[in-house]
Amino acid sequence: MESQIELQYEDVQGKSNAKMVRFIGDLDATNVETVIEKTFNLLNEGFVNIVADFEKLRYVNSTGLGILLHFSKSAKEKGGSFKIANVNENVYEIIEIIGATSLLEIYDELDEAVESLG
Amino acid sequence: MAKVEIEFTPSKESPEVAILTFSGELDSGSIAQIGRSFDLMLEGNYLFAVADMARVTLISSAALGELMGCRTRLLERGGDLVFAGLGIGIREKLTAMDANKVFKFFSDVRSAMNAYNWEYHDRSEGLELSFPSLLKFVPPVRQFASRIARQKGYGNRDSFRIETIVDEICNNAVEHGVEADGGDIDLNMKIDRKKIEIKVSNTSDPDKIDSLKEISKSLFVPQMLTEESKRGRGLALVKMLSNDFEIEYSDIGTCVHVTKLREE
């Protein structure tokens, strides 16, 4: 039984190479493979700018954070970006403690993250 | 013949607590008897009372008023009166009268005593569970640990940290453990009002113990996180979230001890 995580996708207006992805549930060692597969499908389809909405991401552990760093690196290598918005304070604390705030592009609001795509 | 009987018993585990076992109907005719029981209690310097209502068939508003008065007498001396074992029907009636906002209700005397010992003696409660060394068992275990912390009055942030600590240690135990028969992971949690102690032990693959020792050593050396740092941060996270952290190795396995102080 793996933890429940659901990814919902939405187009970003005026940005044909961008997708907004809502993370809903818990991101942990039991479901990272599924999330890797789905996110890399997006990157490989040409959606190299990903805005991840974490409003409903309840939990993330070190394994989940590891793949977020991996997404960020891979998106950059493809000329894009992986941006995160609406992080709840518990999840933000984990990102902060592990020292990943400077490696991930984190925004308070979804609109800010989308606008930063330029 | 009296419609109510009240038996007075000092608690064996906490001699300062009196168990008052009520039987029958508590109505206006039993008010004097209730009052006398509490007089005796106070004369014996008992300040805390558990009213065992399991054998009570009625509590009238007049009797309830008398019990409220008795509770006030105890509160004035720094004590309390709680109810245990109320039948469903009586409990519903008392709740409709808002008595649940005055008295604490417990399912039985044992639960009331546990709560008393927790509240006034800082006694801890423990949990032990074993589960197969497979990743899929870790999420329900970590969520269970977090719920226990919340149920024991720990705040959202502390409970989340407990969930993270249990998750990371158990994931590590799965990664470095063996799946074969007898390869279960044992979680031991001891919780009191001020801290939670967590112990996770597992049977380790002897070939993996050295790599685990290397990871452990790295926890005590500051490391720069990079975008390539996909693994190996779990125990570092646990160390940073906890107040005391220790790993023991033996020929058959490892045991991680963590103490997390309550912050909220």
Tab-separated table of C-alpha atoms in Angstrom:
chain	number	residue	atom	x	y	z
A	1	MET	CA	0.000	0.000	0.000
A	2	GLU	CA	1.688	3.216	-1.086
A	3	SER	CA	0.911	6.665	0.241
A	4	GLN	CA	-1.728	8.570	-1.642
A	5	ILE	CA	-0.409	11.179	-4.038
A	6	GLU	CA	-2.354	12.659	-6.887
A	7	LEU	CA	-0.981	14.952	-9.562
A	8	GLN	CA	-3.417	17.256	-11.357
A	9	TYR	CA	-2.305	19.168	-14.447
A	10	GLU	CA	-3.358	22.535	-15.798
A	11	ASP	CA	-2.172	24.573	-18.751
A	12	VAL	CA	-0.465	27.889	-18.077
A	13	GLN	CA	-2.066	30.600	-20.180
A	14	GLY	CA	0.267	31.996	-22.846
A	15	LYS	CA	3.007	29.503	-22.035
A	16	SER	CA	2.971	26.560	-24.382
A	17	ASN	CA	6.033	24.991	-22.765
A	18	ALA	CA	4.719	25.257	-19.196
A	19	LYS	CA	2.402	23.176	-17.001
A	20	MET	CA	1.016	23.751	-13.576
A	21	VAL	CA	1.029	20.574	-11.483
A	22	ARG	CA	-0.974	20.277	-8.268
A	23	PHE	CA	0.534	17.837	-5.767
A	24	ILE	CA	-2.197	16.406	-3.549
A	25	GLY	CA	-1.391	14.078	-0.630
A	26	ASP	CA	1.894	12.724	0.735
A	27	LEU	CA	5.159	12.490	-1.196
A	28	ASP	CA	7.388	9.797	0.247
A	29	ALA	CA	9.528	6.760	-0.524
A	30	THR	CA	6.500	4.647	-1.483
A	31	ASN	CA	5.386	6.827	-4.394
A	32	VAL	CA	8.431	8.730	-5.669
A	33	GLU	CA	8.797	6.386	-8.636
A	34	THR	CA	5.285	7.230	-9.851
A	35	VAL	CA	5.908	10.955	-9.447
A	36	ILE	CA	9.277	10.712	-11.228
A	37	GLU	CA	7.669	8.917	-14.156
A	38	LYS	CA	4.821	11.420	-14.505
A	39	THR	CA	7.034	14.473	-14.159
A	40	PHE	CA	9.631	13.216	-16.605
A	41	ASN	CA	6.854	12.475	-19.081
A	42	LEU	CA	5.956	16.171	-18.925
A	43	LEU	CA	9.573	17.291	-19.335
A	44	ASN	CA	10.062	14.915	-22.265
A	45	GLU	CA	6.854	16.161	-23.914
A	46	GLY	CA	8.408	19.639	-23.978
A	47	PHE	CA	6.824	21.118	-20.862
A	48	VAL	CA	10.161	22.229	-19.503
A	49	ASN	CA	8.702	24.883	-17.208
A	50	ILE	CA	6.809	23.302	-14.364
A	51	VAL	CA	5.025	25.205	-11.632
A	52	ALA	CA	4.273	22.864	-8.724
A	53	ASP	CA	1.353	23.895	-6.510
A	54	PHE	CA	1.995	22.459	-3.028
A	55	GLU	CA	-1.111	23.849	-1.349
A	56	LYS	CA	-2.479	20.344	-0.851
A	57	LEU	CA	0.829	18.549	-0.404
A	58	ARG	CA	0.450	17.503	3.244
A	59	TYR	CA	3.760	15.704	3.728
A	60	VAL	CA	7.165	15.290	2.148
A	61	ASN	CA	10.171	13.363	3.421
A	62	SER	CA	13.845	13.390	2.477
A	63	THR	CA	13.306	10.976	-0.427
A	64	GLY	CA	10.560	13.212	-1.811
A	65	LEU	CA	12.766	16.258	-1.426
A	66	GLY	CA	15.539	14.464	-3.259
A	67	ILE	CA	13.390	14.034	-6.338
A	68	LEU	CA	12.280	17.684	-6.224
A	69	LEU	CA	15.960	18.655	-6.456
A	70	HIS	CA	16.324	16.191	-9.294
A	71	PHE	CA	13.365	17.771	-11.155
A	72	SER	CA	14.870	21.212	-10.695
A	73	LYS	CA	18.197	20.106	-12.113
A	74	SER	CA	16.623	18.227	-15.044
A	75	ALA	CA	14.317	21.131	-15.950
A	76	LYS	CA	17.296	23.517	-15.979
A	77	GLU	CA	19.270	21.132	-18.187
A	78	LYS	CA	16.396	21.277	-20.668
A	79	GLY	CA	16.404	25.088	-20.593
A	80	GLY	CA	13.407	25.364	-18.288
A	81	SER	CA	12.631	25.587	-14.595
A	82	PHE	CA	10.862	23.821	-11.742
A	83	LYS	CA	9.106	26.295	-9.455
A	84	ILE	CA	7.215	25.597	-6.270
A	85	ALA	CA	4.405	27.648	-4.710
A	86	ASN	CA	1.940	27.530	-1.780
A	87	VAL	CA	4.103	25.388	0.495
A	88	ASN	CA	2.512	24.646	3.869
A	89	GLU	CA	4.603	25.547	6.910
A	90	ASN	CA	5.334	21.965	7.972
A	91	VAL	CA	6.605	21.008	4.534
A	92	TYR	CA	8.539	24.279	4.268
A	93	GLU	CA	10.265	23.543	7.558
A	94	ILE	CA	11.500	20.198	6.227
A	95	ILE	CA	12.786	21.862	3.028
A	96	GLU	CA	14.484	24.509	5.140
A	97	ILE	CA	16.075	22.116	7.649
A	98	ILE	CA	17.482	19.969	4.898
A	99	GLY	CA	19.007	23.085	3.335
A	100	ALA	CA	17.124	23.017	0.041
A	101	THR	CA	15.520	26.481	0.096
A	102	SER	CA	18.462	27.940	-1.836
A	103	LEU	CA	18.371	25.139	-4.407
A	104	LEU	CA	14.663	25.210	-5.125
A	105	GLU	CA	12.713	28.140	-6.544
A	106	ILE	CA	10.005	28.664	-3.940
A	107	TYR	CA	7.238	31.270	-4.147
A	108	ASP	CA	4.561	32.241	-1.626
A	109	GLU	CA	1.802	32.447	-4.249
A	110	LEU	CA	1.050	30.520	-7.386
A	111	ASP	CA	0.603	33.761	-9.396
A	112	GLU	CA	4.116	34.895	-8.458
A	113	ALA	CA	5.570	31.598	-9.633
A	114	VAL	CA	3.703	31.804	-12.948
A	115	GLU	CA	4.668	35.460	-13.497
A	116	SER	CA	8.321	34.600	-12.884
A	117	LEU	CA	8.235	32.416	-15.985
A	118	GLY	CA	8.492	35.720	-17.888
B	1	MET	CA	-33.663	0.487	51.684
B	2	ALA	CA	-31.221	2.952	50.144
B	3	LYS	CA	-31.616	3.459	46.430
B	4	VAL	CA	-27.929	4.227	46.100
B	5	GLU	CA	-24.790	2.637	47.471
B	6	ILE	CA	-21.445	4.423	47.566
B	7	GLU	CA	-18.293	2.430	48.142
B	8	PHE	CA	-15.064	4.242	48.964
B	9	THR	CA	-11.741	2.686	47.888
B	10	PRO	CA	-8.328	4.332	47.872
B	11	SER	CA	-6.559	3.780	44.553
B	12	LYS	CA	-3.843	1.146	44.850
B	13	GLU	CA	-1.503	2.788	42.342
B	14	SER	CA	-2.045	6.404	43.503
B	15	PRO	CA	-2.963	6.496	47.215
B	16	GLU	CA	-3.989	10.176	47.013
B	17	VAL	CA	-6.860	9.257	44.695
B	18	ALA	CA	-10.188	7.858	45.939
B	19	ILE	CA	-12.396	5.664	43.807
B	20	LEU	CA	-16.057	6.216	44.676
B	21	THR	CA	-18.153	3.405	43.260
B	22	PHE	CA	-21.799	4.412	42.939
B	23	SER	CA	-24.575	1.825	42.449
B	24	GLY	CA	-28.287	2.403	41.864
B	25	GLU	CA	-30.188	5.643	41.366
B	26	LEU	CA	-28.682	9.035	42.210
B	27	ASP	CA	-31.689	11.245	42.850
B	28	SER	CA	-32.694	13.964	45.295
B	29	GLY	CA	-32.951	11.356	48.074
B	30	SER	CA	-29.247	10.495	47.740
B	31	ILE	CA	-27.883	14.037	48.049
B	32	ALA	CA	-27.042	13.754	51.757
B	33	GLN	CA	-25.311	10.407	51.218
B	34	ILE	CA	-23.230	11.841	48.373
B	35	GLY	CA	-22.250	14.800	50.534
B	36	ARG	CA	-21.203	12.520	53.414
B	37	SER	CA	-19.000	10.464	51.104
B	38	PHE	CA	-17.120	13.573	50.075
B	39	ASP	CA	-16.861	14.715	53.711
B	40	LEU	CA	-15.136	11.409	54.513
B	41	MET	CA	-12.909	11.806	51.502
B	42	LEU	CA	-11.736	15.246	52.531
B	43	GLU	CA	-11.222	14.129	56.123
B	44	GLY	CA	-8.870	11.478	54.744
B	45	ASN	CA	-7.047	14.182	52.724
B	46	TYR	CA	-8.051	12.700	49.406
B	47	LEU	CA	-8.222	15.509	46.867
B	48	PHE	CA	-8.861	13.579	43.687
B	49	ALA	CA	-11.876	11.366	43.127
B	50	VAL	CA	-12.910	9.068	40.324
B	51	ALA	CA	-16.660	8.470	40.459
B	52	ASP	CA	-17.233	5.010	39.006
B	53	MET	CA	-20.743	5.232	37.542
B	54	ALA	CA	-20.803	1.902	35.708
B	55	ARG	CA	-23.565	0.565	38.008
B	56	VAL	CA	-25.626	3.755	38.130
B	57	THR	CA	-29.034	3.711	36.453
B	58	LEU	CA	-30.082	7.333	37.007
B	59	ILE	CA	-28.500	10.692	37.829
B	60	SER	CA	-31.097	13.358	38.540
B	61	SER	CA	-30.394	17.058	38.089
B	62	ALA	CA	-30.483	17.468	41.900
B	63	ALA	CA	-27.831	14.739	42.372
B	64	LEU	CA	-25.784	16.246	39.566
B	65	GLY	CA	-25.929	19.601	41.321
B	66	GLU	CA	-24.659	17.979	44.529
B	67	LEU	CA	-21.796	16.337	42.621
B	68	MET	CA	-20.909	19.731	41.103
B	69	GLY	CA	-20.802	21.157	44.611
B	70	CYS	CA	-18.533	18.331	45.770
B	71	ARG	CA	-16.267	18.929	42.814
B	72	THR	CA	-16.043	22.610	43.704
B	73	ARG	CA	-14.936	21.632	47.221
B	74	LEU	CA	-12.159	19.501	45.724
B	75	LEU	CA	-11.142	22.167	43.202
B	76	GLU	CA	-10.794	24.714	46.005
B	77	ARG	CA	-8.199	22.402	47.545
B	78	GLY	CA	-6.399	21.789	44.233
B	79	GLY	CA	-8.112	18.483	43.457
B	80	ASP	CA	-10.783	17.292	41.008
B	81	LEU	CA	-13.673	14.883	40.516
B	82	VAL	CA	-14.093	12.965	37.251
B	83	PHE	CA	-16.690	10.454	36.050
B	84	ALA	CA	-15.890	6.973	34.756
B	85	GLY	CA	-17.976	4.226	33.193
B	86	LEU	CA	-21.148	6.208	32.480
B	87	GLY	CA	-23.755	4.235	30.543
B	88	ILE	CA	-24.556	5.579	27.090
B	89	GLY	CA	-28.036	6.817	28.025
B	90	ILE	CA	-26.896	8.641	31.157
B	91	ARG	CA	-23.892	10.067	29.358
B	92	GLU	CA	-26.147	11.483	26.638
B	93	LYS	CA	-28.458	13.054	29.221
B	94	LEU	CA	-25.539	14.591	31.113
B	95	THR	CA	-24.081	15.911	27.864
B	96	ALA	CA	-27.467	17.463	26.995
B	97	MET	CA	-27.265	19.217	30.386
B	98	ASP	CA	-23.708	20.434	29.516
B	99	ALA	CA	-22.276	18.426	32.421
B	100	ASN	CA	-19.484	17.302	30.098
B	101	LYS	CA	-18.233	20.898	30.200
B	102	VAL	CA	-17.819	20.578	33.959
B	103	PHE	CA	-16.742	16.957	34.503
B	104	LYS	CA	-14.249	14.939	32.515
B	105	PHE	CA	-15.805	11.671	31.337
B	106	PHE	CA	-13.725	8.490	30.995
B	107	SER	CA	-14.806	5.142	29.640
B	108	ASP	CA	-13.631	3.323	32.785
B	109	VAL	CA	-11.652	3.782	36.002
B	110	ARG	CA	-8.436	2.588	34.393
B	111	SER	CA	-8.637	5.296	31.692
B	112	ALA	CA	-9.354	7.897	34.360
B	113	MET	CA	-6.331	6.764	36.377
B	114	ASN	CA	-4.112	6.788	33.281
B	115	ALA	CA	-5.204	10.365	32.582
B	116	TYR	CA	-4.588	11.319	36.218
B	117	ASN	CA	-1.115	9.807	36.254
B	118	TRP	CA	-0.341	11.465	32.928
B	119	GLU	CA	-1.532	14.851	34.168
B	120	TYR	CA	-0.147	14.909	37.695
B	121	HIS	CA	2.725	12.438	37.846
B	122	ASP	CA	4.301	12.947	34.404
B	123	ARG	CA	4.037	9.208	33.916
B	124	SER	CA	4.760	7.983	30.436
B	125	GLU	CA	2.753	5.688	28.227
B	126	GLY	CA	4.314	3.251	25.837
B	127	LEU	CA	3.687	1.666	22.508
B	128	GLU	CA	5.436	-1.272	20.902
B	129	LEU	CA	4.772	-2.577	17.436
B	130	SER	CA	6.505	-4.757	14.894
B	131	PHE	CA	6.001	-4.702	11.158
B	132	PRO	CA	7.582	-6.445	8.163
B	133	SER	CA	10.635	-4.773	6.709
B	134	LEU	CA	8.814	-3.416	3.658
B	135	LEU	CA	8.390	0.219	2.584
B	136	LYS	CA	4.626	-0.073	2.190
B	137	PHE	CA	4.175	-0.507	5.946
B	138	VAL	CA	5.993	2.701	6.837
B	139	PRO	CA	3.301	5.342	5.978
B	140	PRO	CA	0.584	3.884	8.263
B	141	VAL	CA	3.148	3.415	11.050
B	142	ARG	CA	4.402	7.025	10.843
B	143	GLN	CA	0.829	8.380	10.669
B	144	PHE	CA	-0.134	6.260	13.685
B	145	ALA	CA	2.805	7.675	15.679
B	146	SER	CA	1.812	11.206	14.713
B	147	ARG	CA	-1.819	10.617	15.728
B	148	ILE	CA	-0.737	9.316	19.127
B	149	ALA	CA	1.345	12.459	19.675
B	150	ARG	CA	-1.647	14.626	18.715
B	151	GLN	CA	-3.988	12.619	20.919
B	152	LYS	CA	-1.632	13.160	23.831
B	153	GLY	CA	-1.879	16.911	23.404
B	154	TYR	CA	1.198	17.556	21.281
B	155	GLY	CA	0.687	20.357	18.756
B	156	ASN	CA	0.482	20.126	14.978
B	157	ARG	CA	4.129	21.043	14.468
B	158	ASP	CA	5.476	18.583	17.036
B	159	SER	CA	3.216	15.818	15.687
B	160	PHE	CA	4.433	16.495	12.152
B	161	ARG	CA	8.030	16.289	13.325
B	162	ILE	CA	7.316	12.982	15.071
B	163	GLU	CA	5.798	11.706	11.830
B	164	THR	CA	8.932	12.751	9.934
B	165	ILE	CA	11.296	11.216	12.490
B	166	VAL	CA	9.466	7.860	12.532
B	167	ASP	CA	9.209	7.858	8.731
B	168	GLU	CA	12.893	8.528	8.140
B	169	ILE	CA	14.157	6.036	10.723
B	170	CYS	CA	11.809	3.299	9.503
B	171	ASN	CA	12.680	3.949	5.842
B	172	ASN	CA	16.323	3.668	6.795
B	173	ALA	CA	15.634	0.431	8.681
B	174	VAL	CA	13.883	-1.006	5.604
B	175	GLU	CA	16.723	0.070	3.320
B	176	HIS	CA	19.412	-1.455	5.524
B	177	GLY	CA	17.409	-4.322	6.938
B	178	VAL	CA	16.611	-7.817	5.737
B	179	GLU	CA	13.233	-8.889	4.432
B	180	ALA	CA	13.533	-12.537	5.330
B	181	ASP	CA	11.577	-14.230	8.142
B	182	GLY	CA	12.394	-12.619	11.443
B	183	GLY	CA	13.426	-9.432	9.672
B	184	ASP	CA	10.696	-7.360	11.289
B	185	ILE	CA	11.229	-3.768	12.340
B	186	ASP	CA	10.406	-3.006	15.972
B	187	LEU	CA	9.142	0.425	16.923
B	188	ASN	CA	9.065	1.386	20.579
B	189	MET	CA	7.588	4.749	21.560
B	190	LYS	CA	7.468	6.190	25.066
B	191	ILE	CA	5.532	9.394	25.482
B	192	ASP	CA	4.992	11.725	28.414
B	193	ARG	CA	3.911	15.346	28.769
B	194	LYS	CA	7.372	16.702	28.016
B	195	LYS	CA	9.019	14.358	25.541
B	196	ILE	CA	8.729	11.419	23.190
B	197	GLU	CA	11.371	8.707	23.045
B	198	ILE	CA	11.500	6.615	19.900
B	199	LYS	CA	13.500	3.440	19.404
B	200	VAL	CA	13.561	1.614	16.076
B	201	SER	CA	15.501	-1.614	15.811
B	202	ASN	CA	15.932	-4.013	12.945
B	203	THR	CA	17.906	-6.977	11.765
B	204	SER	CA	20.462	-5.616	9.316
B	205	ASP	CA	22.098	-7.160	6.343
B	206	PRO	CA	25.728	-7.570	7.584
B	207	ASP	CA	26.950	-6.296	4.209
B	208	LYS	CA	25.009	-3.060	4.675
B	209	ILE	CA	26.078	-2.272	8.228
B	210	ASP	CA	29.358	-0.733	7.057
B	211	SER	CA	27.569	1.573	4.622
B	212	LEU	CA	25.178	2.598	7.381
B	213	LYS	CA	28.136	3.384	9.631
B	214	GLU	CA	29.538	5.614	6.886
B	215	ILE	CA	26.212	7.475	6.586
B	216	SER	CA	26.139	7.885	10.347
B	217	LYS	CA	29.652	9.308	10.449
B	218	SER	CA	28.708	11.864	7.795
B	219	LEU	CA	25.908	13.155	10.039
B	220	PHE	CA	28.474	14.750	12.283
B	221	VAL	CA	30.304	16.529	9.447
B	222	PRO	CA	28.603	19.586	7.872
B	223	GLN	CA	27.822	18.815	4.233
B	224	MET	CA	26.803	21.019	1.352
B	225	LEU	CA	23.496	19.950	-0.163
B	226	THR	CA	23.477	19.914	-3.951
B	227	GLU	CA	20.921	19.122	-6.638
B	228	GLU	CA	22.568	15.705	-6.915
B	229	SER	CA	21.859	14.952	-3.225
B	230	LYS	CA	19.019	12.579	-3.895
B	231	ARG	CA	19.582	10.157	-0.994
B	232	GLY	CA	21.122	9.870	2.390
B	233	ARG	CA	19.620	12.953	4.010
B	234	GLY	CA	17.043	11.097	6.052
B	235	LEU	CA	19.087	10.490	9.178
B	236	ALA	CA	20.565	13.997	8.939
B	237	LEU	CA	17.003	15.321	8.977
B	238	VAL	CA	16.178	13.157	12.010
B	239	LYS	CA	19.252	14.437	13.810
B	240	MET	CA	18.223	18.023	13.159
B	241	LEU	CA	14.621	17.472	14.224
B	242	SER	CA	15.455	15.638	17.437
B	243	ASN	CA	17.035	16.632	20.739
B	244	ASP	CA	18.998	13.439	21.211
B	245	PHE	CA	20.027	10.979	18.531
B	246	GLU	CA	22.045	7.805	18.764
B	247	ILE	CA	22.670	4.736	16.613
B	248	GLU	CA	23.787	1.428	18.083
B	249	TYR	CA	25.273	-1.307	15.915
B	250	SER	CA	25.595	-4.967	16.681
B	251	ASP	CA	26.416	-8.063	14.659
B	252	ILE	CA	22.759	-8.692	13.978
B	253	GLY	CA	21.326	-5.265	13.482
B	254	THR	CA	20.992	-1.631	14.343
B	255	CYS	CA	18.963	0.356	16.813
B	256	VAL	CA	18.230	4.065	16.471
B	257	HIS	CA	17.260	6.012	19.610
B	258	VAL	CA	15.732	9.459	19.321
B	259	THR	CA	14.394	11.824	21.965
B	260	LYS	CA	12.162	14.675	20.886
B	261	LEU	CA	11.209	17.294	23.464
B	262	ARG	CA	7.790	18.856	23.330
B	263	GLU	CA	8.039	22.400	21.998
B	264	GLU	CA	4.404	23.527	21.767
